[in-house]
Amino acid sequence: MTTQQLPTLTAEQLGEAVGRIAGFAALSLHESFPHLSLDGLVETFTRDSATTMIATRFLAQLDDGKTPGEAAGAAGTALIRAWAEARNAARAQLDAATA
């Protein structure tokens, strides 16, 4: 049985990875949906709850043997999905309240 060596990340490297993931997710959404404010997306994706989620997902993916790029992609995808679900839920609440 071969044991895979996990990359050792410093807090600074983890912070940089989380920041890049949040930034690329915000930029990707803004490019796909230009009516979404890039500044607003960045603000949302760099809140404590979002950065904790990104870091947790990123590290879990690394722990599962994914490359840093794969782990970043999975964490970014999870962030965008969570944001979209929250936005859809908020919209549904608003629609129900105004109906």
PDB file of C-alpha atoms in Angstrom:
ATOM      1  CA  MET A   1       0.000   0.000   0.000  1.00  0.00           C
ATOM      2  CA  THR A   2       1.369   3.379  -0.993  1.00  0.00           C
ATOM      3  CA  THR A   3       0.910   6.346   1.290  1.00  0.00           C
ATOM      4  CA  GLN A   4       0.398   9.662  -0.459  1.00  0.00           C
ATOM      5  CA  GLN A   5       2.253  12.614   1.011  1.00  0.00           C
ATOM      6  CA  LEU A   6      -0.104  15.527   1.554  1.00  0.00           C
ATOM      7  CA  PRO A   7       1.233  18.975   0.770  1.00  0.00           C
ATOM      8  CA  THR A   8       2.144  20.934   3.855  1.00  0.00           C
ATOM      9  CA  LEU A   9       0.531  24.349   3.776  1.00  0.00           C
ATOM     10  CA  THR A  10       1.414  27.295   5.937  1.00  0.00           C
ATOM     11  CA  ALA A  11      -1.370  29.544   7.180  1.00  0.00           C
ATOM     12  CA  GLU A  12      -0.202  32.138   4.651  1.00  0.00           C
ATOM     13  CA  GLN A  13      -0.413  29.655   1.761  1.00  0.00           C
ATOM     14  CA  LEU A  14      -3.859  28.503   2.859  1.00  0.00           C
ATOM     15  CA  GLY A  15      -5.008  32.113   3.121  1.00  0.00           C
ATOM     16  CA  GLU A  16      -3.681  32.857  -0.348  1.00  0.00           C
ATOM     17  CA  ALA A  17      -5.407  29.782  -1.785  1.00  0.00           C
ATOM     18  CA  VAL A  18      -8.713  30.704  -0.123  1.00  0.00           C
ATOM     19  CA  GLY A  19      -8.441  34.277  -1.394  1.00  0.00           C
ATOM     20  CA  ARG A  20      -7.738  33.122  -4.927  1.00  0.00           C
ATOM     21  CA  ILE A  21     -10.633  30.671  -4.868  1.00  0.00           C
ATOM     22  CA  ALA A  22     -13.018  33.386  -3.618  1.00  0.00           C
ATOM     23  CA  GLY A  23     -11.705  35.865  -6.184  1.00  0.00           C
ATOM     24  CA  PHE A  24     -11.931  33.485  -9.128  1.00  0.00           C
ATOM     25  CA  ALA A  25     -15.431  32.364  -8.105  1.00  0.00           C
ATOM     26  CA  ALA A  26     -16.572  36.002  -7.917  1.00  0.00           C
ATOM     27  CA  LEU A  27     -14.952  36.854 -11.241  1.00  0.00           C
ATOM     28  CA  SER A  28     -16.431  33.797 -12.930  1.00  0.00           C
ATOM     29  CA  LEU A  29     -19.952  34.623 -11.769  1.00  0.00           C
ATOM     30  CA  HIS A  30     -19.562  38.271 -12.750  1.00  0.00           C
ATOM     31  CA  GLU A  31     -18.321  37.341 -16.230  1.00  0.00           C
ATOM     32  CA  SER A  32     -21.255  34.968 -16.716  1.00  0.00           C
ATOM     33  CA  PHE A  33     -23.785  37.367 -15.187  1.00  0.00           C
ATOM     34  CA  PRO A  34     -22.480  40.931 -15.644  1.00  0.00           C
ATOM     35  CA  HIS A  35     -25.462  42.401 -13.790  1.00  0.00           C
ATOM     36  CA  LEU A  36     -24.010  40.904 -10.580  1.00  0.00           C
ATOM     37  CA  SER A  37     -21.720  43.381  -8.846  1.00  0.00           C
ATOM     38  CA  LEU A  38     -18.141  42.101  -8.751  1.00  0.00           C
ATOM     39  CA  ASP A  39     -17.495  44.070  -5.557  1.00  0.00           C
ATOM     40  CA  GLY A  40     -20.617  42.603  -3.972  1.00  0.00           C
ATOM     41  CA  LEU A  41     -19.615  39.076  -4.923  1.00  0.00           C
ATOM     42  CA  VAL A  42     -16.097  39.557  -3.565  1.00  0.00           C
ATOM     43  CA  GLU A  43     -17.532  40.961  -0.335  1.00  0.00           C
ATOM     44  CA  THR A  44     -19.889  37.992  -0.005  1.00  0.00           C
ATOM     45  CA  PHE A  45     -17.248  35.403  -0.835  1.00  0.00           C
ATOM     46  CA  THR A  46     -14.703  36.823   1.621  1.00  0.00           C
ATOM     47  CA  ARG A  47     -17.004  36.841   4.664  1.00  0.00           C
ATOM     48  CA  ASP A  48     -15.869  34.655   7.552  1.00  0.00           C
ATOM     49  CA  SER A  49     -18.462  31.967   6.861  1.00  0.00           C
ATOM     50  CA  ALA A  50     -17.489  31.764   3.186  1.00  0.00           C
ATOM     51  CA  THR A  51     -13.743  31.650   3.795  1.00  0.00           C
ATOM     52  CA  THR A  52     -14.209  28.991   6.461  1.00  0.00           C
ATOM     53  CA  MET A  53     -16.250  26.911   4.012  1.00  0.00           C
ATOM     54  CA  ILE A  54     -13.674  27.371   1.250  1.00  0.00           C
ATOM     55  CA  ALA A  55     -10.766  26.416   3.508  1.00  0.00           C
ATOM     56  CA  THR A  56     -12.608  23.386   4.877  1.00  0.00           C
ATOM     57  CA  ARG A  57     -13.563  22.124   1.413  1.00  0.00           C
ATOM     58  CA  PHE A  58     -10.118  22.839  -0.026  1.00  0.00           C
ATOM     59  CA  LEU A  59      -8.308  20.973   2.761  1.00  0.00           C
ATOM     60  CA  ALA A  60     -10.770  18.073   2.639  1.00  0.00           C
ATOM     61  CA  GLN A  61     -10.174  17.677  -1.092  1.00  0.00           C
ATOM     62  CA  LEU A  62      -6.403  17.724  -0.560  1.00  0.00           C
ATOM     63  CA  ASP A  63      -6.871  15.136   2.168  1.00  0.00           C
ATOM     64  CA  ASP A  64      -8.792  12.986  -0.338  1.00  0.00           C
ATOM     65  CA  GLY A  65      -5.771  12.993  -2.650  1.00  0.00           C
ATOM     66  CA  LYS A  66      -6.813  15.718  -5.081  1.00  0.00           C
ATOM     67  CA  THR A  67      -4.201  18.012  -6.575  1.00  0.00           C
ATOM     68  CA  PRO A  68      -4.229  21.623  -5.337  1.00  0.00           C
ATOM     69  CA  GLY A  69      -5.873  22.689  -8.616  1.00  0.00           C
ATOM     70  CA  GLU A  70      -8.569  20.034  -8.344  1.00  0.00           C
ATOM     71  CA  ALA A  71      -9.133  20.893  -4.695  1.00  0.00           C
ATOM     72  CA  ALA A  72      -9.437  24.588  -5.528  1.00  0.00           C
ATOM     73  CA  GLY A  73     -11.904  23.843  -8.320  1.00  0.00           C
ATOM     74  CA  ALA A  74     -14.052  21.706  -6.047  1.00  0.00           C
ATOM     75  CA  ALA A  75     -14.024  24.326  -3.287  1.00  0.00           C
ATOM     76  CA  GLY A  76     -14.909  27.102  -5.733  1.00  0.00           C
ATOM     77  CA  THR A  77     -17.719  25.048  -7.219  1.00  0.00           C
ATOM     78  CA  ALA A  78     -19.111  24.314  -3.755  1.00  0.00           C
ATOM     79  CA  LEU A  79     -18.970  28.033  -2.931  1.00  0.00           C
ATOM     80  CA  ILE A  80     -20.875  29.028  -6.054  1.00  0.00           C
ATOM     81  CA  ARG A  81     -23.471  26.303  -5.488  1.00  0.00           C
ATOM     82  CA  ALA A  82     -24.004  27.341  -1.859  1.00  0.00           C
ATOM     83  CA  TRP A  83     -24.327  30.994  -2.933  1.00  0.00           C
ATOM     84  CA  ALA A  84     -26.826  30.094  -5.675  1.00  0.00           C
ATOM     85  CA  GLU A  85     -28.915  27.966  -3.304  1.00  0.00           C
ATOM     86  CA  ALA A  86     -29.002  30.780  -0.731  1.00  0.00           C
ATOM     87  CA  ARG A  87     -29.912  33.323  -3.383  1.00  0.00           C
ATOM     88  CA  ASN A  88     -32.688  31.099  -4.754  1.00  0.00           C
ATOM     89  CA  ALA A  89     -34.051  30.494  -1.240  1.00  0.00           C
ATOM     90  CA  ALA A  90     -34.051  34.226  -0.514  1.00  0.00           C
ATOM     91  CA  ARG A  91     -35.817  34.911  -3.808  1.00  0.00           C
ATOM     92  CA  ALA A  92     -38.442  32.261  -3.071  1.00  0.00           C
ATOM     93  CA  GLN A  93     -39.079  33.811   0.347  1.00  0.00           C
ATOM     94  CA  LEU A  94     -39.467  37.245  -1.210  1.00  0.00           C
ATOM     95  CA  ASP A  95     -41.799  35.907  -3.886  1.00  0.00           C
ATOM     96  CA  ALA A  96     -43.902  34.110  -1.263  1.00  0.00           C
ATOM     97  CA  ALA A  97     -44.101  37.225   0.896  1.00  0.00           C
ATOM     98  CA  THR A  98     -45.260  39.390  -2.007  1.00  0.00           C
ATOM     99  CA  ALA A  99     -47.752  36.859  -3.377  1.00  0.00           C
TER     100      ALA A  99
END
